[in-house]
Amino acid sequence: MNGTLGDKALFNQIKEFHEQLLLKDFNGEKIIGTIGFIFFFITLSGLYLWWPGIKKLARGFIMRRNANPYVRQFDLHKVIGGFSIPFLLVVSITGALFVYDEMIFSWFGAKAKVMPPEEQLISKTIPTGKLPLDELLNRAEKAIPQGKLMQVRMPEKVERGTPEGAVEFRLSRSYDPGKGNVKVWLDQYSGKVVGKLDPHVNSGLIYQTWHLPLHTGSFGGLITKILYTIGGLTPSILMFTGVYMWSYKKKNKKKRKQKNDLIAAA
């Protein structure tokens, strides 16, 4: 079944909030990218504070039996943080790189994404008209032997006089961490292959092949998606336990100050 979700659909609204804070016209994407880097360095600081040393590593995962509420919250914060640090580092840095990867890669004279030239990925109109999608699919599968179709991406509508784009087929071959690690573009009219990206042939595809799967947890199927869902709850737990410890310390500091003031006044 084919269809298009409107911009106001709940899913698209949540997606836009996640990617742009609903601030598309106010650099929302850059704000999200910056938050990702901040979150990454906060997680690194948490790793530094949590790290008990190699020989005492087990202590970082121990919940002590203690009636003191501060100790309980501290241990909960420590244990959940210890388990979630790898996940949080990966998700935060990959999220930030959605916005800033091109800039960062350019510092090292590299490109974040490899793509065939845009002028190559076009369809040249011929009188016989467009080929059926099934025919294009058959040709795409012949171009990628043993590839399993994952996605078909139709070109966007263009203004009159502008060349039409090619149809993009994403196929999975060998181990695929995402939704199609091989891409092939076909001319809609002639069925000719006008572009192809294959990790086994083209160099420089490791980053763009793994970037989204590492951020979403799709690289290991249902199991990693469930683990990522659970991991996605940990920042909220760490926030609440962190706020509790800060509030607890602040109240105790205030009580000690009041006690010292009374002693001084006496």
PDB file of C-alpha atoms in Angstrom:
ATOM      1  CA  MET A   1       0.000   0.000   0.000  1.00  0.00           C
ATOM      2  CA  ASN A   2       1.333   3.415  -0.953  1.00  0.00           C
ATOM      3  CA  GLY A   3       0.612   6.611   0.927  1.00  0.00           C
ATOM      4  CA  THR A   4       2.042   9.804   2.318  1.00  0.00           C
ATOM      5  CA  LEU A   5       1.862  11.094   5.880  1.00  0.00           C
ATOM      6  CA  GLY A   6       1.009  14.765   6.175  1.00  0.00           C
ATOM      7  CA  ASP A   7       3.363  17.186   7.922  1.00  0.00           C
ATOM      8  CA  LYS A   8       0.930  17.403  10.858  1.00  0.00           C
ATOM      9  CA  ALA A   9       0.766  13.636  11.379  1.00  0.00           C
ATOM     10  CA  LEU A  10       1.822  12.618  14.900  1.00  0.00           C
ATOM     11  CA  PHE A  11       4.737  10.501  13.678  1.00  0.00           C
ATOM     12  CA  ASN A  12       6.138  13.347  11.570  1.00  0.00           C
ATOM     13  CA  GLN A  13       5.683  15.809  14.432  1.00  0.00           C
ATOM     14  CA  ILE A  14       7.624  13.537  16.815  1.00  0.00           C
ATOM     15  CA  LYS A  15      10.301  13.008  14.162  1.00  0.00           C
ATOM     16  CA  GLU A  16      10.632  16.750  13.578  1.00  0.00           C
ATOM     17  CA  PHE A  17      10.842  17.395  17.335  1.00  0.00           C
ATOM     18  CA  HIS A  18      13.564  14.758  17.672  1.00  0.00           C
ATOM     19  CA  GLU A  19      15.560  16.163  14.752  1.00  0.00           C
ATOM     20  CA  GLN A  20      14.821  19.899  14.949  1.00  0.00           C
ATOM     21  CA  LEU A  21      12.887  20.660  18.185  1.00  0.00           C
ATOM     22  CA  LEU A  22      10.051  21.883  15.896  1.00  0.00           C
ATOM     23  CA  LEU A  23      12.348  24.844  15.146  1.00  0.00           C
ATOM     24  CA  LYS A  24      13.009  24.216  11.462  1.00  0.00           C
ATOM     25  CA  ASP A  25      13.257  27.943  10.707  1.00  0.00           C
ATOM     26  CA  PHE A  26      15.410  28.723  13.754  1.00  0.00           C
ATOM     27  CA  ASN A  27      18.425  26.403  13.330  1.00  0.00           C
ATOM     28  CA  GLY A  28      16.710  23.659  15.311  1.00  0.00           C
ATOM     29  CA  GLU A  29      18.858  21.004  13.635  1.00  0.00           C
ATOM     30  CA  LYS A  30      22.074  22.751  14.701  1.00  0.00           C
ATOM     31  CA  ILE A  31      20.743  23.117  18.246  1.00  0.00           C
ATOM     32  CA  ILE A  32      20.080  19.353  18.361  1.00  0.00           C
ATOM     33  CA  GLY A  33      23.568  18.634  16.995  1.00  0.00           C
ATOM     34  CA  THR A  34      25.133  20.876  19.632  1.00  0.00           C
ATOM     35  CA  ILE A  35      23.085  19.184  22.374  1.00  0.00           C
ATOM     36  CA  GLY A  36      24.387  15.840  21.074  1.00  0.00           C
ATOM     37  CA  PHE A  37      28.007  16.963  21.521  1.00  0.00           C
ATOM     38  CA  ILE A  38      27.246  18.387  24.992  1.00  0.00           C
ATOM     39  CA  PHE A  39      25.585  15.101  25.973  1.00  0.00           C
ATOM     40  CA  PHE A  40      28.611  13.193  24.658  1.00  0.00           C
ATOM     41  CA  PHE A  41      31.071  15.181  26.793  1.00  0.00           C
ATOM     42  CA  ILE A  42      28.785  15.009  29.846  1.00  0.00           C
ATOM     43  CA  THR A  43      28.782  11.214  29.421  1.00  0.00           C
ATOM     44  CA  LEU A  44      32.580  11.236  29.207  1.00  0.00           C
ATOM     45  CA  SER A  45      32.709  13.207  32.456  1.00  0.00           C
ATOM     46  CA  GLY A  46      30.359  10.628  33.988  1.00  0.00           C
ATOM     47  CA  LEU A  47      32.695   7.848  32.838  1.00  0.00           C
ATOM     48  CA  TYR A  48      35.625   9.638  34.498  1.00  0.00           C
ATOM     49  CA  LEU A  49      33.719  10.029  37.792  1.00  0.00           C
ATOM     50  CA  TRP A  50      32.388   6.462  37.694  1.00  0.00           C
ATOM     51  CA  TRP A  51      35.610   4.670  36.674  1.00  0.00           C
ATOM     52  CA  PRO A  52      36.786   2.555  39.673  1.00  0.00           C
ATOM     53  CA  GLY A  53      39.875   1.156  37.942  1.00  0.00           C
ATOM     54  CA  ILE A  54      40.425  -2.184  36.208  1.00  0.00           C
ATOM     55  CA  LYS A  55      41.136  -4.123  39.408  1.00  0.00           C
ATOM     56  CA  LYS A  56      38.061  -2.680  41.155  1.00  0.00           C
ATOM     57  CA  LEU A  57      35.774  -2.639  38.136  1.00  0.00           C
ATOM     58  CA  ALA A  58      33.121  -4.771  39.841  1.00  0.00           C
ATOM     59  CA  ARG A  59      32.590  -2.026  42.441  1.00  0.00           C
ATOM     60  CA  GLY A  60      31.081   0.139  39.730  1.00  0.00           C
ATOM     61  CA  PHE A  61      28.142  -2.275  39.468  1.00  0.00           C
ATOM     62  CA  ILE A  62      27.373  -2.914  43.153  1.00  0.00           C
ATOM     63  CA  MET A  63      24.187  -1.730  44.877  1.00  0.00           C
ATOM     64  CA  ARG A  64      24.879  -1.415  48.597  1.00  0.00           C
ATOM     65  CA  ARG A  65      22.273  -2.314  51.223  1.00  0.00           C
ATOM     66  CA  ASN A  66      21.831   0.949  53.032  1.00  0.00           C
ATOM     67  CA  ALA A  67      18.871   2.714  54.617  1.00  0.00           C
ATOM     68  CA  ASN A  68      20.250   6.117  53.676  1.00  0.00           C
ATOM     69  CA  PRO A  69      18.190   7.382  50.700  1.00  0.00           C
ATOM     70  CA  TYR A  70      21.160   9.316  49.323  1.00  0.00           C
ATOM     71  CA  VAL A  71      23.300   6.162  49.209  1.00  0.00           C
ATOM     72  CA  ARG A  72      20.515   4.239  47.448  1.00  0.00           C
ATOM     73  CA  GLN A  73      20.074   6.954  44.824  1.00  0.00           C
ATOM     74  CA  PHE A  74      23.843   7.311  44.408  1.00  0.00           C
ATOM     75  CA  ASP A  75      24.291   3.584  43.787  1.00  0.00           C
ATOM     76  CA  LEU A  76      21.335   3.490  41.404  1.00  0.00           C
ATOM     77  CA  HIS A  77      22.826   6.417  39.472  1.00  0.00           C
ATOM     78  CA  LYS A  78      26.241   4.756  39.460  1.00  0.00           C
ATOM     79  CA  VAL A  79      25.091   1.304  38.330  1.00  0.00           C
ATOM     80  CA  ILE A  80      22.678   2.470  35.623  1.00  0.00           C
ATOM     81  CA  GLY A  81      25.276   4.961  34.426  1.00  0.00           C
ATOM     82  CA  GLY A  82      27.960   2.269  34.295  1.00  0.00           C
ATOM     83  CA  PHE A  83      25.825  -0.038  32.164  1.00  0.00           C
ATOM     84  CA  SER A  84      24.541   2.718  29.875  1.00  0.00           C
ATOM     85  CA  ILE A  85      27.795   4.642  29.219  1.00  0.00           C
ATOM     86  CA  PRO A  86      28.718   2.766  25.985  1.00  0.00           C
ATOM     87  CA  PHE A  87      25.183   3.190  24.651  1.00  0.00           C
ATOM     88  CA  LEU A  88      24.994   6.880  25.575  1.00  0.00           C
ATOM     89  CA  LEU A  89      28.384   7.648  24.015  1.00  0.00           C
ATOM     90  CA  VAL A  90      27.403   5.982  20.723  1.00  0.00           C
ATOM     91  CA  VAL A  91      23.924   7.497  20.495  1.00  0.00           C
ATOM     92  CA  SER A  92      25.018  11.025  21.439  1.00  0.00           C
ATOM     93  CA  ILE A  93      27.975  11.213  19.041  1.00  0.00           C
ATOM     94  CA  THR A  94      26.088   9.627  16.121  1.00  0.00           C
ATOM     95  CA  GLY A  95      23.194  12.028  16.733  1.00  0.00           C
ATOM     96  CA  ALA A  96      25.510  15.034  16.678  1.00  0.00           C
ATOM     97  CA  LEU A  97      27.205  13.786  13.513  1.00  0.00           C
ATOM     98  CA  PHE A  98      23.933  13.859  11.581  1.00  0.00           C
ATOM     99  CA  VAL A  99      24.345  17.623  11.654  1.00  0.00           C
ATOM    100  CA  TYR A 100      28.085  18.203  11.719  1.00  0.00           C
ATOM    101  CA  ASP A 101      29.687  15.186  10.030  1.00  0.00           C
ATOM    102  CA  GLU A 102      30.383  16.955   6.715  1.00  0.00           C
ATOM    103  CA  MET A 103      32.155  19.789   8.515  1.00  0.00           C
ATOM    104  CA  ILE A 104      34.200  17.492  10.771  1.00  0.00           C
ATOM    105  CA  PHE A 105      35.229  15.144   7.951  1.00  0.00           C
ATOM    106  CA  SER A 106      36.321  18.154   5.865  1.00  0.00           C
ATOM    107  CA  TRP A 107      38.843  19.060   8.587  1.00  0.00           C
ATOM    108  CA  PHE A 108      40.699  15.879   7.621  1.00  0.00           C
ATOM    109  CA  GLY A 109      40.228  16.301   3.882  1.00  0.00           C
ATOM    110  CA  ALA A 110      37.604  13.553   3.718  1.00  0.00           C
ATOM    111  CA  LYS A 111      33.920  13.250   2.858  1.00  0.00           C
ATOM    112  CA  ALA A 112      31.304  11.892   5.243  1.00  0.00           C
ATOM    113  CA  LYS A 113      29.112  10.551   2.465  1.00  0.00           C
ATOM    114  CA  VAL A 114      29.966   9.024  -0.874  1.00  0.00           C
ATOM    115  CA  MET A 115      27.424   9.598  -3.663  1.00  0.00           C
ATOM    116  CA  PRO A 116      27.467   9.384  -7.460  1.00  0.00           C
ATOM    117  CA  PRO A 117      27.335  12.833  -9.129  1.00  0.00           C
ATOM    118  CA  GLU A 118      23.797  14.301  -9.135  1.00  0.00           C
ATOM    119  CA  GLU A 119      23.949  14.971 -12.875  1.00  0.00           C
ATOM    120  CA  GLN A 120      24.478  11.238 -13.357  1.00  0.00           C
ATOM    121  CA  LEU A 121      21.386  10.153 -11.408  1.00  0.00           C
ATOM    122  CA  ILE A 122      18.792  11.303 -13.939  1.00  0.00           C
ATOM    123  CA  SER A 123      16.269   9.695 -16.272  1.00  0.00           C
ATOM    124  CA  LYS A 124      16.343  10.621 -19.953  1.00  0.00           C
ATOM    125  CA  THR A 125      12.873  10.852 -21.483  1.00  0.00           C
ATOM    126  CA  ILE A 126      12.177   8.650 -24.491  1.00  0.00           C
ATOM    127  CA  PRO A 127       8.942   8.322 -26.561  1.00  0.00           C
ATOM    128  CA  THR A 128       8.179   4.784 -25.365  1.00  0.00           C
ATOM    129  CA  GLY A 129       7.598   6.076 -21.832  1.00  0.00           C
ATOM    130  CA  LYS A 130       8.608   4.792 -18.432  1.00  0.00           C
ATOM    131  CA  LEU A 131       9.271   1.138 -17.710  1.00  0.00           C
ATOM    132  CA  PRO A 132       7.034  -0.675 -15.176  1.00  0.00           C
ATOM    133  CA  LEU A 133       8.415  -0.747 -11.647  1.00  0.00           C
ATOM    134  CA  ASP A 134       8.562  -4.561 -11.730  1.00  0.00           C
ATOM    135  CA  GLU A 135      10.847  -4.410 -14.755  1.00  0.00           C
ATOM    136  CA  LEU A 136      13.111  -1.881 -13.059  1.00  0.00           C
ATOM    137  CA  LEU A 137      13.232  -4.106  -9.987  1.00  0.00           C
ATOM    138  CA  ASN A 138      14.251  -7.135 -12.060  1.00  0.00           C
ATOM    139  CA  ARG A 139      17.074  -5.128 -13.603  1.00  0.00           C
ATOM    140  CA  ALA A 140      18.194  -3.854 -10.199  1.00  0.00           C
ATOM    141  CA  GLU A 141      18.346  -7.406  -8.839  1.00  0.00           C
ATOM    142  CA  LYS A 142      20.385  -8.504 -11.868  1.00  0.00           C
ATOM    143  CA  ALA A 143      22.788  -5.629 -11.219  1.00  0.00           C
ATOM    144  CA  ILE A 144      23.170  -6.781  -7.577  1.00  0.00           C
ATOM    145  CA  PRO A 145      23.361 -10.604  -7.638  1.00  0.00           C
ATOM    146  CA  GLN A 146      22.087 -12.271  -4.438  1.00  0.00           C
ATOM    147  CA  GLY A 147      20.785  -8.919  -3.211  1.00  0.00           C
ATOM    148  CA  LYS A 148      17.537  -8.787  -1.251  1.00  0.00           C
ATOM    149  CA  LEU A 149      15.303  -5.779  -1.930  1.00  0.00           C
ATOM    150  CA  MET A 150      14.826  -3.575   1.156  1.00  0.00           C
ATOM    151  CA  GLN A 151      13.616  -0.212  -0.160  1.00  0.00           C
ATOM    152  CA  VAL A 152      12.499   1.533  -3.329  1.00  0.00           C
ATOM    153  CA  ARG A 153      12.840   5.314  -3.427  1.00  0.00           C
ATOM    154  CA  MET A 154      11.059   7.135  -6.195  1.00  0.00           C
ATOM    155  CA  PRO A 155      12.549  10.436  -7.381  1.00  0.00           C
ATOM    156  CA  GLU A 156      10.923  13.656  -6.240  1.00  0.00           C
ATOM    157  CA  LYS A 157       8.650  15.532  -8.597  1.00  0.00           C
ATOM    158  CA  VAL A 158      10.485  18.169 -10.568  1.00  0.00           C
ATOM    159  CA  GLU A 159       9.477  21.316 -12.410  1.00  0.00           C
ATOM    160  CA  ARG A 160       8.812  21.159 -16.129  1.00  0.00           C
ATOM    161  CA  GLY A 161      12.019  21.312 -18.133  1.00  0.00           C
ATOM    162  CA  THR A 162      14.108  19.815 -15.327  1.00  0.00           C
ATOM    163  CA  PRO A 163      15.475  16.265 -15.797  1.00  0.00           C
ATOM    164  CA  GLU A 164      13.668  13.596 -13.816  1.00  0.00           C
ATOM    165  CA  GLY A 165      15.640  11.672 -11.227  1.00  0.00           C
ATOM    166  CA  ALA A 166      16.471   7.977 -11.307  1.00  0.00           C
ATOM    167  CA  VAL A 167      14.715   5.333  -9.196  1.00  0.00           C
ATOM    168  CA  GLU A 168      16.823   4.246  -6.220  1.00  0.00           C
ATOM    169  CA  PHE A 169      16.761   0.617  -5.106  1.00  0.00           C
ATOM    170  CA  ARG A 170      18.335  -0.400  -1.796  1.00  0.00           C
ATOM    171  CA  LEU A 171      19.292  -4.026  -1.513  1.00  0.00           C
ATOM    172  CA  SER A 172      20.827  -6.063   1.273  1.00  0.00           C
ATOM    173  CA  ARG A 173      23.781  -8.327   0.553  1.00  0.00           C
ATOM    174  CA  SER A 174      26.049 -10.226   2.971  1.00  0.00           C
ATOM    175  CA  TYR A 175      25.851  -8.639   6.427  1.00  0.00           C
ATOM    176  CA  ASP A 176      23.731  -5.488   6.325  1.00  0.00           C
ATOM    177  CA  PRO A 177      23.463  -3.391   9.516  1.00  0.00           C
ATOM    178  CA  GLY A 178      20.682  -1.204   8.149  1.00  0.00           C
ATOM    179  CA  LYS A 179      17.996  -1.208   5.481  1.00  0.00           C
ATOM    180  CA  GLY A 180      20.015  -1.879   2.385  1.00  0.00           C
ATOM    181  CA  ASN A 181      23.792  -1.587   2.246  1.00  0.00           C
ATOM    182  CA  VAL A 182      23.914  -1.644  -1.565  1.00  0.00           C
ATOM    183  CA  LYS A 183      22.274   1.111  -3.628  1.00  0.00           C
ATOM    184  CA  VAL A 184      21.583   1.109  -7.338  1.00  0.00           C
ATOM    185  CA  TRP A 185      19.921   3.838  -9.432  1.00  0.00           C
ATOM    186  CA  LEU A 186      18.063   3.058 -12.649  1.00  0.00           C
ATOM    187  CA  ASP A 187      16.852   5.323 -15.446  1.00  0.00           C
ATOM    188  CA  GLN A 188      13.023   5.230 -15.325  1.00  0.00           C
ATOM    189  CA  TYR A 189      12.748   5.046 -19.121  1.00  0.00           C
ATOM    190  CA  SER A 190      15.628   2.921 -20.408  1.00  0.00           C
ATOM    191  CA  GLY A 191      16.201   0.837 -17.271  1.00  0.00           C
ATOM    192  CA  LYS A 192      19.902   1.545 -17.530  1.00  0.00           C
ATOM    193  CA  VAL A 193      21.951   1.491 -14.325  1.00  0.00           C
ATOM    194  CA  VAL A 194      23.119   5.097 -13.872  1.00  0.00           C
ATOM    195  CA  GLY A 195      24.697   4.739 -10.427  1.00  0.00           C
ATOM    196  CA  LYS A 196      25.728   2.091  -7.912  1.00  0.00           C
ATOM    197  CA  LEU A 197      27.252   2.052  -4.417  1.00  0.00           C
ATOM    198  CA  ASP A 198      28.516  -1.232  -3.026  1.00  0.00           C
ATOM    199  CA  PRO A 199      30.630  -1.526   0.174  1.00  0.00           C
ATOM    200  CA  HIS A 200      32.526  -4.424  -1.441  1.00  0.00           C
ATOM    201  CA  VAL A 201      33.499  -2.230  -4.383  1.00  0.00           C
ATOM    202  CA  ASN A 202      33.438   1.389  -3.266  1.00  0.00           C
ATOM    203  CA  SER A 203      35.770   2.541  -0.498  1.00  0.00           C
ATOM    204  CA  GLY A 204      34.701   5.048   2.124  1.00  0.00           C
ATOM    205  CA  LEU A 205      31.234   3.589   2.733  1.00  0.00           C
ATOM    206  CA  ILE A 206      31.789   2.194   6.239  1.00  0.00           C
ATOM    207  CA  TYR A 207      30.738   5.382   8.027  1.00  0.00           C
ATOM    208  CA  GLN A 208      27.565   6.037   6.044  1.00  0.00           C
ATOM    209  CA  THR A 209      26.633   2.338   6.155  1.00  0.00           C
ATOM    210  CA  TRP A 210      26.904   2.155   9.961  1.00  0.00           C
ATOM    211  CA  HIS A 211      25.977   5.691  11.038  1.00  0.00           C
ATOM    212  CA  LEU A 212      22.162   5.377  11.142  1.00  0.00           C
ATOM    213  CA  PRO A 213      22.097   1.722  12.341  1.00  0.00           C
ATOM    214  CA  LEU A 214      24.387   2.593  15.275  1.00  0.00           C
ATOM    215  CA  HIS A 215      22.119   5.501  16.212  1.00  0.00           C
ATOM    216  CA  THR A 216      18.878   3.540  15.983  1.00  0.00           C
ATOM    217  CA  GLY A 217      20.003   0.040  17.006  1.00  0.00           C
ATOM    218  CA  SER A 218      18.819  -1.622  13.797  1.00  0.00           C
ATOM    219  CA  PHE A 219      22.144  -3.420  13.209  1.00  0.00           C
ATOM    220  CA  GLY A 220      21.217  -6.427  15.358  1.00  0.00           C
ATOM    221  CA  GLY A 221      17.535  -6.797  14.577  1.00  0.00           C
ATOM    222  CA  LEU A 222      14.831  -6.972  17.237  1.00  0.00           C
ATOM    223  CA  ILE A 223      17.227  -7.663  20.134  1.00  0.00           C
ATOM    224  CA  THR A 224      19.300  -4.504  19.680  1.00  0.00           C
ATOM    225  CA  LYS A 225      16.151  -2.450  19.090  1.00  0.00           C
ATOM    226  CA  ILE A 226      14.759  -3.621  22.437  1.00  0.00           C
ATOM    227  CA  LEU A 227      18.085  -2.887  24.155  1.00  0.00           C
ATOM    228  CA  TYR A 228      18.155   0.573  22.563  1.00  0.00           C
ATOM    229  CA  THR A 229      14.592   1.204  23.742  1.00  0.00           C
ATOM    230  CA  ILE A 230      15.587   0.314  27.308  1.00  0.00           C
ATOM    231  CA  GLY A 231      18.767   2.366  26.957  1.00  0.00           C
ATOM    232  CA  GLY A 232      16.704   5.324  25.782  1.00  0.00           C
ATOM    233  CA  LEU A 233      15.057   5.440  29.221  1.00  0.00           C
ATOM    234  CA  THR A 234      18.356   5.690  31.111  1.00  0.00           C
ATOM    235  CA  PRO A 235      18.962   9.449  30.600  1.00  0.00           C
ATOM    236  CA  SER A 236      15.662  10.184  32.365  1.00  0.00           C
ATOM    237  CA  ILE A 237      16.559   7.887  35.275  1.00  0.00           C
ATOM    238  CA  LEU A 238      20.034   9.436  35.534  1.00  0.00           C
ATOM    239  CA  MET A 239      18.503  12.900  35.458  1.00  0.00           C
ATOM    240  CA  PHE A 240      16.062  12.179  38.306  1.00  0.00           C
ATOM    241  CA  THR A 241      18.649  10.423  40.484  1.00  0.00           C
ATOM    242  CA  GLY A 242      21.157  13.206  39.774  1.00  0.00           C
ATOM    243  CA  VAL A 243      18.644  15.927  40.689  1.00  0.00           C
ATOM    244  CA  TYR A 244      17.743  14.017  43.865  1.00  0.00           C
ATOM    245  CA  MET A 245      21.392  13.815  44.967  1.00  0.00           C
ATOM    246  CA  TRP A 246      21.935  17.498  44.209  1.00  0.00           C
ATOM    247  CA  SER A 247      18.787  18.455  46.155  1.00  0.00           C
ATOM    248  CA  TYR A 248      19.752  16.171  49.071  1.00  0.00           C
ATOM    249  CA  LYS A 249      23.210  17.732  49.316  1.00  0.00           C
ATOM    250  CA  LYS A 250      21.790  21.237  49.073  1.00  0.00           C
ATOM    251  CA  LYS A 251      19.306  20.598  51.921  1.00  0.00           C
ATOM    252  CA  ASN A 252      22.021  19.069  54.118  1.00  0.00           C
ATOM    253  CA  LYS A 253      24.332  21.994  53.423  1.00  0.00           C
ATOM    254  CA  LYS A 254      21.568  24.413  54.403  1.00  0.00           C
ATOM    255  CA  LYS A 255      20.873  22.466  57.613  1.00  0.00           C
ATOM    256  CA  ARG A 256      24.574  22.462  58.552  1.00  0.00           C
ATOM    257  CA  LYS A 257      24.783  26.195  57.932  1.00  0.00           C
ATOM    258  CA  GLN A 258      21.752  26.859  60.119  1.00  0.00           C
ATOM    259  CA  LYS A 259      23.217  24.638  62.862  1.00  0.00           C
ATOM    260  CA  ASN A 260      26.576  26.419  62.690  1.00  0.00           C
ATOM    261  CA  ASP A 261      24.816  29.798  62.812  1.00  0.00           C
ATOM    262  CA  LEU A 262      22.940  28.739  65.971  1.00  0.00           C
ATOM    263  CA  ILE A 263      26.166  27.547  67.598  1.00  0.00           C
ATOM    264  CA  ALA A 264      27.894  30.786  66.681  1.00  0.00           C
ATOM    265  CA  ALA A 265      24.995  32.865  68.071  1.00  0.00           C
ATOM    266  CA  ALA A 266      25.082  30.954  71.362  1.00  0.00           C
TER     267      ALA A 266
END
